[in-house]
Every structure is written in structure tokens, then in C-alpha cells.
mmCIF file with all atom_site columns, C-alpha atoms in Angstrom:
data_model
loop_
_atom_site.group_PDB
_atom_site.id
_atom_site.type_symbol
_atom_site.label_atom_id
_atom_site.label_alt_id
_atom_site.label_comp_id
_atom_site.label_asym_id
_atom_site.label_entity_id
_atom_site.label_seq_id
_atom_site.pdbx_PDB_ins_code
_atom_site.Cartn_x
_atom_site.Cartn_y
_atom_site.Cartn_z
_atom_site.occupancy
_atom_site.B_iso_or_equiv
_atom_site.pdbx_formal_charge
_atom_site.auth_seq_id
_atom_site.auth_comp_id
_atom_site.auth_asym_id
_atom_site.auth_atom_id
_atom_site.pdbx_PDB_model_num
ATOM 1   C CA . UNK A 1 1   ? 112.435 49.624 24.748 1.00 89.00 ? 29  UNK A CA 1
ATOM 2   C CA . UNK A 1 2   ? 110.644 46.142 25.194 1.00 90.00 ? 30  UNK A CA 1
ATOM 3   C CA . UNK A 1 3   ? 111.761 44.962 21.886 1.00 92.00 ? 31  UNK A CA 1
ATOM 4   C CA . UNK A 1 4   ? 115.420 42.798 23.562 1.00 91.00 ? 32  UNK A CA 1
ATOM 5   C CA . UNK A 1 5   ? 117.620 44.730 20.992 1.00 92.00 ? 33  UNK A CA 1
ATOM 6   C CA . UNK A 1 6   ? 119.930 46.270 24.232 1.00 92.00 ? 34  UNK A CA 1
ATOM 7   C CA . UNK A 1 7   ? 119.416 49.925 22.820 1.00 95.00 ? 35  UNK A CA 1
ATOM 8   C CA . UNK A 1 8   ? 119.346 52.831 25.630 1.00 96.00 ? 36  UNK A CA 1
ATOM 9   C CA . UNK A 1 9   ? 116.811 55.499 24.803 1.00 97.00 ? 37  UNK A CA 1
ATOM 10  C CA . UNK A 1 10  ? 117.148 59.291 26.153 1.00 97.00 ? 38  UNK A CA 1
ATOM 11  C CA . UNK A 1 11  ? 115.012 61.521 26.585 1.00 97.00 ? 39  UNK A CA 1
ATOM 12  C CA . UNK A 1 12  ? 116.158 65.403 26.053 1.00 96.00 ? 40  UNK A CA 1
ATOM 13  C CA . UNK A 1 13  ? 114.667 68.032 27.263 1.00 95.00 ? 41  UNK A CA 1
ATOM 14  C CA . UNK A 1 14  ? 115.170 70.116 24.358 1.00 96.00 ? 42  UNK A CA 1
ATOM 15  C CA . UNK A 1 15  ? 112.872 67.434 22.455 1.00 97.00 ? 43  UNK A CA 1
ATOM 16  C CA . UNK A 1 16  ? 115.196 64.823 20.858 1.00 98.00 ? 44  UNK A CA 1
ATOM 17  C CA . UNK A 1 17  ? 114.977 61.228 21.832 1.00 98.00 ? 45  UNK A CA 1
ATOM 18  C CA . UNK A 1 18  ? 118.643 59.677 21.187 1.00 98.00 ? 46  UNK A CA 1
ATOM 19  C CA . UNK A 1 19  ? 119.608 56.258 21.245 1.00 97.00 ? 47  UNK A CA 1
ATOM 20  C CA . UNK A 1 20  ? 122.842 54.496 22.632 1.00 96.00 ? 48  UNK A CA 1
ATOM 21  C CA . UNK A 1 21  ? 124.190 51.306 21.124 1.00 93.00 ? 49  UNK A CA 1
ATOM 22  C CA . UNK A 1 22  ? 126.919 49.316 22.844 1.00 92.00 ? 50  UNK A CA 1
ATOM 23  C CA . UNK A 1 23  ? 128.255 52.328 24.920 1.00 93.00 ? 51  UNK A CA 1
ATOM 24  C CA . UNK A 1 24  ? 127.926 55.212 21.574 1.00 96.00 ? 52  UNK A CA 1
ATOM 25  C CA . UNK A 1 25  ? 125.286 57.522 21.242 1.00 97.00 ? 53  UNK A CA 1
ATOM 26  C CA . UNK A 1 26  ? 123.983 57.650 17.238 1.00 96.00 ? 54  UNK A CA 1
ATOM 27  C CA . UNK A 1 27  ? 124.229 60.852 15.276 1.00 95.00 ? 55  UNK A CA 1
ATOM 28  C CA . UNK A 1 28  ? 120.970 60.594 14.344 1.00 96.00 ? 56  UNK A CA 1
ATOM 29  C CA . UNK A 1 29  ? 118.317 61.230 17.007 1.00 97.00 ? 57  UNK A CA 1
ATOM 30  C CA . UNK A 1 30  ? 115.401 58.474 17.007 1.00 97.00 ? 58  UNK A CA 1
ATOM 31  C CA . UNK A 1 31  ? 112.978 61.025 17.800 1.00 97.00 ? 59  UNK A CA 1
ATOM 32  C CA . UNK A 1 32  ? 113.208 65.323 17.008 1.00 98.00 ? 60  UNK A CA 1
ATOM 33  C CA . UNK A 1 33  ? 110.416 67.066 18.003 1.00 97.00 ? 61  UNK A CA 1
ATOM 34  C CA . UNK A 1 34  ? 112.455 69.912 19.020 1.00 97.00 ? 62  UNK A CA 1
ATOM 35  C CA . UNK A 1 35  ? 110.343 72.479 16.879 1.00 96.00 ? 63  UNK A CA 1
ATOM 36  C CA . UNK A 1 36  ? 107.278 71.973 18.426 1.00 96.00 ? 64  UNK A CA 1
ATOM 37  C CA . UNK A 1 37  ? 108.123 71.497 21.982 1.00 96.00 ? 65  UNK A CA 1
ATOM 38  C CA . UNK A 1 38  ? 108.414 74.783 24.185 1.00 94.00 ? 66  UNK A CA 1
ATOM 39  C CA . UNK A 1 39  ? 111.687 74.838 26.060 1.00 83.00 ? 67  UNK A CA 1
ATOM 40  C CA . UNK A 1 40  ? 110.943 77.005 29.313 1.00 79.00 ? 68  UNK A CA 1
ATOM 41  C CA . UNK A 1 41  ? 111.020 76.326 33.048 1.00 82.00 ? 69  UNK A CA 1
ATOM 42  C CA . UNK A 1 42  ? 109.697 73.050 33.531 1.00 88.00 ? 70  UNK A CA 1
ATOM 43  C CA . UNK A 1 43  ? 108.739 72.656 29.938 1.00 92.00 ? 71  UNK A CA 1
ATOM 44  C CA . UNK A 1 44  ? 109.966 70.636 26.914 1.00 94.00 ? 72  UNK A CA 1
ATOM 45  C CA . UNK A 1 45  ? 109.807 67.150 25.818 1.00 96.00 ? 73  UNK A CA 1
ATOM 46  C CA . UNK A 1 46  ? 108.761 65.159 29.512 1.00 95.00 ? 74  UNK A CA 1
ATOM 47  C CA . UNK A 1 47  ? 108.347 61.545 28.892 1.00 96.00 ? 75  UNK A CA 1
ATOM 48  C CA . UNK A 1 48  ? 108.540 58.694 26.563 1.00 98.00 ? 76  UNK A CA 1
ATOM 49  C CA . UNK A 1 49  ? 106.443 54.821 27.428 1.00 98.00 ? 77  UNK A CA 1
ATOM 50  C CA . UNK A 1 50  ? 107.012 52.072 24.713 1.00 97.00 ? 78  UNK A CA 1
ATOM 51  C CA . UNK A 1 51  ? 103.783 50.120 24.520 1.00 96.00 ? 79  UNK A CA 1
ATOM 52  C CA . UNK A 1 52  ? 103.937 47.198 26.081 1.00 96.00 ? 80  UNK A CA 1
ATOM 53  C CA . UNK A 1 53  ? 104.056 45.039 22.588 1.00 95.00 ? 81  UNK A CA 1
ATOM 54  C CA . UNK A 1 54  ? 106.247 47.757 21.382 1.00 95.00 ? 82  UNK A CA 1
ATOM 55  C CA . UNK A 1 55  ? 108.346 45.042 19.488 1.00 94.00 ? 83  UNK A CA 1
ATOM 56  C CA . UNK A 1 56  ? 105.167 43.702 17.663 1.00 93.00 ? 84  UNK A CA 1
ATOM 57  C CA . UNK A 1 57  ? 103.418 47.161 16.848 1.00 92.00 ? 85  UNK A CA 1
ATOM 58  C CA . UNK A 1 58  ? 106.732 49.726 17.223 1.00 93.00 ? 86  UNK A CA 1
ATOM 59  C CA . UNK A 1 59  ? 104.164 52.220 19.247 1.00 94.00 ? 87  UNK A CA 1
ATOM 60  C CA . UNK A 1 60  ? 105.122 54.814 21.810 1.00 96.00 ? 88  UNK A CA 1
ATOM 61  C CA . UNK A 1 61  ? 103.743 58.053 23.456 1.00 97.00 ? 89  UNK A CA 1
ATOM 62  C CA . UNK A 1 62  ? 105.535 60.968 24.285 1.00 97.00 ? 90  UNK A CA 1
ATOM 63  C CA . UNK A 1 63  ? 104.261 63.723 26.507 1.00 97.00 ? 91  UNK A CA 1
ATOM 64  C CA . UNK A 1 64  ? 105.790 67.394 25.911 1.00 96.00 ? 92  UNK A CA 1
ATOM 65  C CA . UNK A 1 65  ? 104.630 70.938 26.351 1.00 94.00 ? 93  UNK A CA 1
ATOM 66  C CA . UNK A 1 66  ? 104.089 72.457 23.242 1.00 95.00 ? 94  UNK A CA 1
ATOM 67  C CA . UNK A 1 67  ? 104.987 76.066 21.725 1.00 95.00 ? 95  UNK A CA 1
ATOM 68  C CA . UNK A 1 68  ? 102.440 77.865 23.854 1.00 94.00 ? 96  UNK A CA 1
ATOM 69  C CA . UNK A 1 69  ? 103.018 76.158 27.171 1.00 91.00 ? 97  UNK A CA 1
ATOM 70  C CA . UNK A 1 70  ? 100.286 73.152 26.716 1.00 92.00 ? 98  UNK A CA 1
ATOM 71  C CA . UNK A 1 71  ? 100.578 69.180 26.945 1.00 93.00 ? 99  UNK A CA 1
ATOM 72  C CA . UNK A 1 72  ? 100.396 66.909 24.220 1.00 94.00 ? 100 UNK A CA 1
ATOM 73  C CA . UNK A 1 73  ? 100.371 63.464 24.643 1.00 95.00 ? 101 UNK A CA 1
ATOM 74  C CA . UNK A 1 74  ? 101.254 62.076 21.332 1.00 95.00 ? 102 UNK A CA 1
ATOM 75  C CA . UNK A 1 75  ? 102.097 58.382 19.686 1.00 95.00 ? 103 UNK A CA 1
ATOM 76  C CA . UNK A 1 76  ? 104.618 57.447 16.991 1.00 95.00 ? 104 UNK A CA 1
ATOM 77  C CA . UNK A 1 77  ? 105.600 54.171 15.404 1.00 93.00 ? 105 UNK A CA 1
ATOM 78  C CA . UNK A 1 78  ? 109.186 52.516 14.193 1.00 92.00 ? 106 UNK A CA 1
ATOM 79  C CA . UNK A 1 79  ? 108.691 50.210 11.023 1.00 86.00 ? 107 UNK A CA 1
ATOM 80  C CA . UNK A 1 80  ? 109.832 47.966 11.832 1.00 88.00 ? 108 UNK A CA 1
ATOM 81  C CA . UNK A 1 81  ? 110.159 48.421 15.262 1.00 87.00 ? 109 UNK A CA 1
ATOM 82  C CA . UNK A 1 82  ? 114.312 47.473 15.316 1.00 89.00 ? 110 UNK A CA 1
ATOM 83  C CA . UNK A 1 83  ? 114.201 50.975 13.202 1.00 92.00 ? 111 UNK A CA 1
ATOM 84  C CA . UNK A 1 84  ? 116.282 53.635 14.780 1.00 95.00 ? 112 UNK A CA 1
ATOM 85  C CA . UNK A 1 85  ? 114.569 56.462 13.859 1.00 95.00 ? 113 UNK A CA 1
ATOM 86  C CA . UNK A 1 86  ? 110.540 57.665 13.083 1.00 94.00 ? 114 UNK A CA 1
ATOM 87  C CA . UNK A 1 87  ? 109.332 60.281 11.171 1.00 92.00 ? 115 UNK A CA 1
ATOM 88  C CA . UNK A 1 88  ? 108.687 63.533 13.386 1.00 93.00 ? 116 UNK A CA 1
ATOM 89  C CA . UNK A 1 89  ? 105.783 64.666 10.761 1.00 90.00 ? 117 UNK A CA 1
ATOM 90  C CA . UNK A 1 90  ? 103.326 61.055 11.259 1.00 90.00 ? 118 UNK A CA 1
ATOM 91  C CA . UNK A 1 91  ? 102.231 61.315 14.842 1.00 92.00 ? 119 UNK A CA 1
ATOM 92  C CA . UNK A 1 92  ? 98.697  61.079 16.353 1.00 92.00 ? 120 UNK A CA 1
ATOM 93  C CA . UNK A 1 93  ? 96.998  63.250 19.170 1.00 93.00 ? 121 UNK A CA 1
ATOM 94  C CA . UNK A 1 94  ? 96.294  61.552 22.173 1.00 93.00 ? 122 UNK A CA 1
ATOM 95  C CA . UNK A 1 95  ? 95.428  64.106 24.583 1.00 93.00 ? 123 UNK A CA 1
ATOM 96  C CA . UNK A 1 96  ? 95.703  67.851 25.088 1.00 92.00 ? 124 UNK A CA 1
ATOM 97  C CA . UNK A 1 97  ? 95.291  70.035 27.948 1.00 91.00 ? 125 UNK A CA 1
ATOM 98  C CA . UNK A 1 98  ? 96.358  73.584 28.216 1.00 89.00 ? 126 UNK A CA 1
ATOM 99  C CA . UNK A 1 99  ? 98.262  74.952 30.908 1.00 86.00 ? 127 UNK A CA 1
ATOM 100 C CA . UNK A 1 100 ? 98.325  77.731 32.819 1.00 81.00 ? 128 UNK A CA 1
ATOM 101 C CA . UNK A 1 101 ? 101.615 78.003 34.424 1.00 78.00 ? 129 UNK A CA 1
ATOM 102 C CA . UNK A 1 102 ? 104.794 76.830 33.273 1.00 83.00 ? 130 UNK A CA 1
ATOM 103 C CA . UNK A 1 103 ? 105.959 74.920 36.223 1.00 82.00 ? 131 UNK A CA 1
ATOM 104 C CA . UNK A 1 104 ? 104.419 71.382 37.574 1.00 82.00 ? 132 UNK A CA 1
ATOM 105 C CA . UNK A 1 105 ? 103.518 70.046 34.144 1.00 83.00 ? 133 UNK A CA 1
ATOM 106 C CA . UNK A 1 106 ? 104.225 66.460 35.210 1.00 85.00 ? 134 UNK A CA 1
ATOM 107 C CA . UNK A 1 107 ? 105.728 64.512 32.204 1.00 85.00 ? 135 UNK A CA 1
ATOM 108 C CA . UNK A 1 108 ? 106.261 61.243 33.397 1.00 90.00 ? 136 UNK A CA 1
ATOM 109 C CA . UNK A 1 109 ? 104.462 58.776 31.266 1.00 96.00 ? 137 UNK A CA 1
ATOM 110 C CA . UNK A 1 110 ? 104.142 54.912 31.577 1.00 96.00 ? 138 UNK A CA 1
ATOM 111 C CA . UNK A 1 111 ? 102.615 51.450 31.050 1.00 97.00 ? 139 UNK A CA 1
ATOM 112 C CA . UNK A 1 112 ? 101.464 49.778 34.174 1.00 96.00 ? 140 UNK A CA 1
ATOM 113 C CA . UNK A 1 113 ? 100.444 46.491 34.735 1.00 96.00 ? 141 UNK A CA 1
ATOM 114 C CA . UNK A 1 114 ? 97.104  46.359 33.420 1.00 96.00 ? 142 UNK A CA 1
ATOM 115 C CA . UNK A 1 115 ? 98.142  47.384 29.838 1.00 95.00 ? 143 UNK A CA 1
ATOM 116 C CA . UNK A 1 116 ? 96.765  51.390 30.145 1.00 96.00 ? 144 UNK A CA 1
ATOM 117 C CA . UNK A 1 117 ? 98.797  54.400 29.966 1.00 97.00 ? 145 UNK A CA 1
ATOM 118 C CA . UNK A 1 118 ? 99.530  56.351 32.967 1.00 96.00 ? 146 UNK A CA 1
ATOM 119 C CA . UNK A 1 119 ? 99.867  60.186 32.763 1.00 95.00 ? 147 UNK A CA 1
ATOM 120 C CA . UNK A 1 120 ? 100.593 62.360 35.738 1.00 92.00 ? 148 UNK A CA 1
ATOM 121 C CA . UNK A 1 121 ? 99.214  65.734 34.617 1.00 88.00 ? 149 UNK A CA 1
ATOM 122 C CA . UNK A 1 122 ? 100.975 68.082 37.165 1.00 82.00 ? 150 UNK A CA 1
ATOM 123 C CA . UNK A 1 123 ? 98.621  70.596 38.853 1.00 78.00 ? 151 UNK A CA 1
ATOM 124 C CA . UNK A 1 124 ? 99.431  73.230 36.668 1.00 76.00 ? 152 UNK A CA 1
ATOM 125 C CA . UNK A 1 125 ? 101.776 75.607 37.921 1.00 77.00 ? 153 UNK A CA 1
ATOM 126 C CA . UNK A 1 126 ? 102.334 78.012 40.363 1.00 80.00 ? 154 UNK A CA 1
ATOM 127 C CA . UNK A 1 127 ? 102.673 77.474 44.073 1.00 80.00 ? 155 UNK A CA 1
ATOM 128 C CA . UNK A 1 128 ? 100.442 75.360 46.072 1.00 79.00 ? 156 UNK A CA 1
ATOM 129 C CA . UNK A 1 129 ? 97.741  75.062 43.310 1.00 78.00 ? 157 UNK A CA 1
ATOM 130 C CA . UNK A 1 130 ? 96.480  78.522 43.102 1.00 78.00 ? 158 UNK A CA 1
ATOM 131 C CA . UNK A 1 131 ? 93.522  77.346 40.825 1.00 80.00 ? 159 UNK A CA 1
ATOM 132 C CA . UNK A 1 132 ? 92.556  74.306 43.166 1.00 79.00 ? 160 UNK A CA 1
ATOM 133 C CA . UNK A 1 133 ? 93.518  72.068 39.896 1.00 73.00 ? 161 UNK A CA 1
ATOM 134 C CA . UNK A 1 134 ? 93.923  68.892 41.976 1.00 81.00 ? 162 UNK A CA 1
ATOM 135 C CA . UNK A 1 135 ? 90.560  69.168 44.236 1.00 85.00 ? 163 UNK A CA 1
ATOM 136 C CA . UNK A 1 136 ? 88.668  70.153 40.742 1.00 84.00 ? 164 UNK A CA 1
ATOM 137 C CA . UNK A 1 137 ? 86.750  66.933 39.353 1.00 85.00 ? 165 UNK A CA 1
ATOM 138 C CA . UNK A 1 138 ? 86.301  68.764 36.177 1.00 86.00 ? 166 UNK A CA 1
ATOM 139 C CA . UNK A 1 139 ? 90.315  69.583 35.261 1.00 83.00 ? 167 UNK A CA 1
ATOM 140 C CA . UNK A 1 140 ? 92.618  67.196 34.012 1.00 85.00 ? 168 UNK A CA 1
ATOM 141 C CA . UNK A 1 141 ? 95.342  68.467 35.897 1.00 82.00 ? 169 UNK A CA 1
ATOM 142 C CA . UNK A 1 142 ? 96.661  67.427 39.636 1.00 81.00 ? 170 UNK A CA 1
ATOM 143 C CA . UNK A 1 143 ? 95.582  63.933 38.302 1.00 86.00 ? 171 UNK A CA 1
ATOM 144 C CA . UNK A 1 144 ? 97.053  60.821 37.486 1.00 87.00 ? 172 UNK A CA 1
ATOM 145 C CA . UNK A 1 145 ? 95.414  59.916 34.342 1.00 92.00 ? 173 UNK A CA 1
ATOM 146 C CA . UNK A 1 146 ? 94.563  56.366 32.738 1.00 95.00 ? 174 UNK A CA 1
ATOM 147 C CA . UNK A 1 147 ? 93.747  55.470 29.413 1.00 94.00 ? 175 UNK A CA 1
ATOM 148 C CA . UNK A 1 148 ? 93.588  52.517 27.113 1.00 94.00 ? 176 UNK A CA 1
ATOM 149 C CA . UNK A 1 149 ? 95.167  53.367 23.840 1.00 94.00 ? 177 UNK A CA 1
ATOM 150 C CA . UNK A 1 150 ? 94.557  50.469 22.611 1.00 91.00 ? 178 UNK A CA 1
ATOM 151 C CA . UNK A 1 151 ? 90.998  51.641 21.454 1.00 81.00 ? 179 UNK A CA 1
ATOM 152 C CA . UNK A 1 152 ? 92.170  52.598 18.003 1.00 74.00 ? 180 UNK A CA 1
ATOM 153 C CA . UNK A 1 153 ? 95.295  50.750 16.871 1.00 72.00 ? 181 UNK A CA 1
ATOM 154 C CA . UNK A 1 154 ? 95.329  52.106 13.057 1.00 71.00 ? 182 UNK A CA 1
ATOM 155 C CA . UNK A 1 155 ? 98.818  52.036 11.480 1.00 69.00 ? 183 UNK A CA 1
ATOM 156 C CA . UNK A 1 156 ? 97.987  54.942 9.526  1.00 71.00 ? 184 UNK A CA 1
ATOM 157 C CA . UNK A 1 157 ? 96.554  57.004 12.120 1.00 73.00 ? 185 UNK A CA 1
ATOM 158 C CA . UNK A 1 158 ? 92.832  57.216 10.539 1.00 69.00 ? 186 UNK A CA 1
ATOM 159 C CA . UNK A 1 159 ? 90.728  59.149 12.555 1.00 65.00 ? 187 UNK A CA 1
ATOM 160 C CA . UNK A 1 160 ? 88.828  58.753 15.601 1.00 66.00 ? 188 UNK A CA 1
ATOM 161 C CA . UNK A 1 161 ? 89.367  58.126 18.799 1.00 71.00 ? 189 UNK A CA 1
ATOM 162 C CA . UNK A 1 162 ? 92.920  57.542 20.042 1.00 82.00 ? 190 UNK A CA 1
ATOM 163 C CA . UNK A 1 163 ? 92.108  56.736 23.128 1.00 89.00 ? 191 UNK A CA 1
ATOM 164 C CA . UNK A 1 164 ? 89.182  54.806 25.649 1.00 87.00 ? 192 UNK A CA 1
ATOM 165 C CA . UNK A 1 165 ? 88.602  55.235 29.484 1.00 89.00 ? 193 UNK A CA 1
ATOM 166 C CA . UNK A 1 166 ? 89.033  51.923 31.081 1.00 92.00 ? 194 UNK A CA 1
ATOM 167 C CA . UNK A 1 167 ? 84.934  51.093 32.596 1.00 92.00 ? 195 UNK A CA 1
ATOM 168 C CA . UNK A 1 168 ? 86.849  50.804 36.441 1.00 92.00 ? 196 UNK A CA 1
ATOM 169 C CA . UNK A 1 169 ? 88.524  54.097 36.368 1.00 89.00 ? 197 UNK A CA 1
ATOM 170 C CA . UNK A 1 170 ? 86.907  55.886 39.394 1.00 81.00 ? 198 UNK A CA 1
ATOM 171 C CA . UNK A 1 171 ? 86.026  59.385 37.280 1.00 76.00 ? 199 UNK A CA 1
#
């Protein structure tokens, strides 16, 4: 995490993030979504970014595959941020998008330079993108995706949007 306390963060399949301090992994995980994350194939719990001012605002996204085989990109906070663990039940939807295979989910997530989330989608499943995913304008999938979450920064997760589309993103 971008917050200079040294801690090591894994990411489990299986839907528990757990940290490592000075060489020892905590009992406690930081993160345990394990009951809503499907555990099949290529599913589970896929990626973790910190926000970039993670150590001012304790925000990060986590991408999984949920119960019946779909992504969810959701966000949690630490408060403070130096807190090693969040509450599993306060979370915010970012983006969904069902899928229709269970392999090639993608997963990966991550901040890049210009301060937006990046979200390889996978193409879906199967082999060699039996549903044309990636040449398909209109699908989410065999994309890399980029959004600005910094659209709607609410510590208490009010609604609205979570999320804006940057104006120079080609789509």
C-alpha cells in the first residue's frame, strides 16, 4: 500500500486479503470477502489497487467474480488508513459485468499514471473468444477499461455515481 507503513498485502484467491508485518502474516485477514466471491476455474477474488492517496483517503478497489460467475469491481476504505482491517459489509459498486464463461475473467486491477483505474476485463471465457467479446464495441469485455473514481469520493458511500469516464478515453 502507498501509505510507507512496510506492510505486504496478499491477495487470496479464495477472497481474503492478508497482511504481513515484519516477516509474520496477521491472524486476522485485512479483507474477507470469501462469501461472496465464486471460487471456480479462473474465478475468485482477482485484484486489489490502493488509490493513489490511499494514505490520505484509505480507498481501494478489488475486482472478484461473484457467486454466479460475474465481476464486481468494488471499493473499501481503512479508518484510518494505518488500520489493518475494513469491514467486509461497507463496500460500494463500481462496476458489474456478467460473464459468460468461467475462464479469462482478467482480474488485474491498477492505478496508472494519470490517476484512473485500469481494469482488464478478460474476453469472457472460452477459447479464442467464441462470442467476438474483444472486436464488440458494445461489451465490456476483451477491454482494458479506464475510469476515474474519483467522481464521487463520499466516505459514506451515498449514492450516485461511483465512477466517471475520463473525456480522452477513445470509446
Amino acid at each position: 500500500a502507498p501509505d510507507r507503513s512496510g506492510r505486504l498485502f496478499v491477495v487470496e484467491k479464495g477472497g481474503k486479503v492478508k497482511i504481513i508485518k515484519n516477516g509474520a502474516t496477521e491472524a486476522q485477514p485485512f479483507l474477507d470477502i470469501s462469501g461472496k466471491v465464486s471460487q471456480g476455474a479462473e474465478q475468485g477474488l482477482l485484484g486489489l489497487a490502493f488509490h493513489p492517496k490511499y494514505a490520505e483517503n484509505g480507498r481501494l478497489f478489488v475486482d472478484y467474480t461473484d457467486l454466479n460467475g460475474d465481476t464486481r469491481i468494488e471499493e473499501y476504505r481503512t479508518e484510518p488508513p494505518s488500520n489493518d482491517r475494513i469491514d467486509p459489509s461497507k463496500s460500494r459498486l463500481v462496476l458489474f459485468y456478467k460473464q459468460p464463461f468461467k475462464n479469462h475473467n482478467g482480474g488485474q486491477l491498477l492505478f496508472g499514471p494519470d490517476g484512473y483505474l485500469y481494469i482488464p476485463s478478460g474476453d469472457g471465457g472460452s477459447a479464442g473468444d467464441p462470442q467476438k467479446n474483444a472486436q464488440n464495441l458494445n461489451s465490456l469485455l476483451g477491454k482494458m477499461l479506464r475510469i476515474d473514481v474519483n467522481q464521487n469520493t463520499d466516505s459514506n458511500f451515498e449514492p450516485g455515481p461511483s465512477y466517471g469516464v475520463p473525456a480522452d478515453n477513445p470509446f
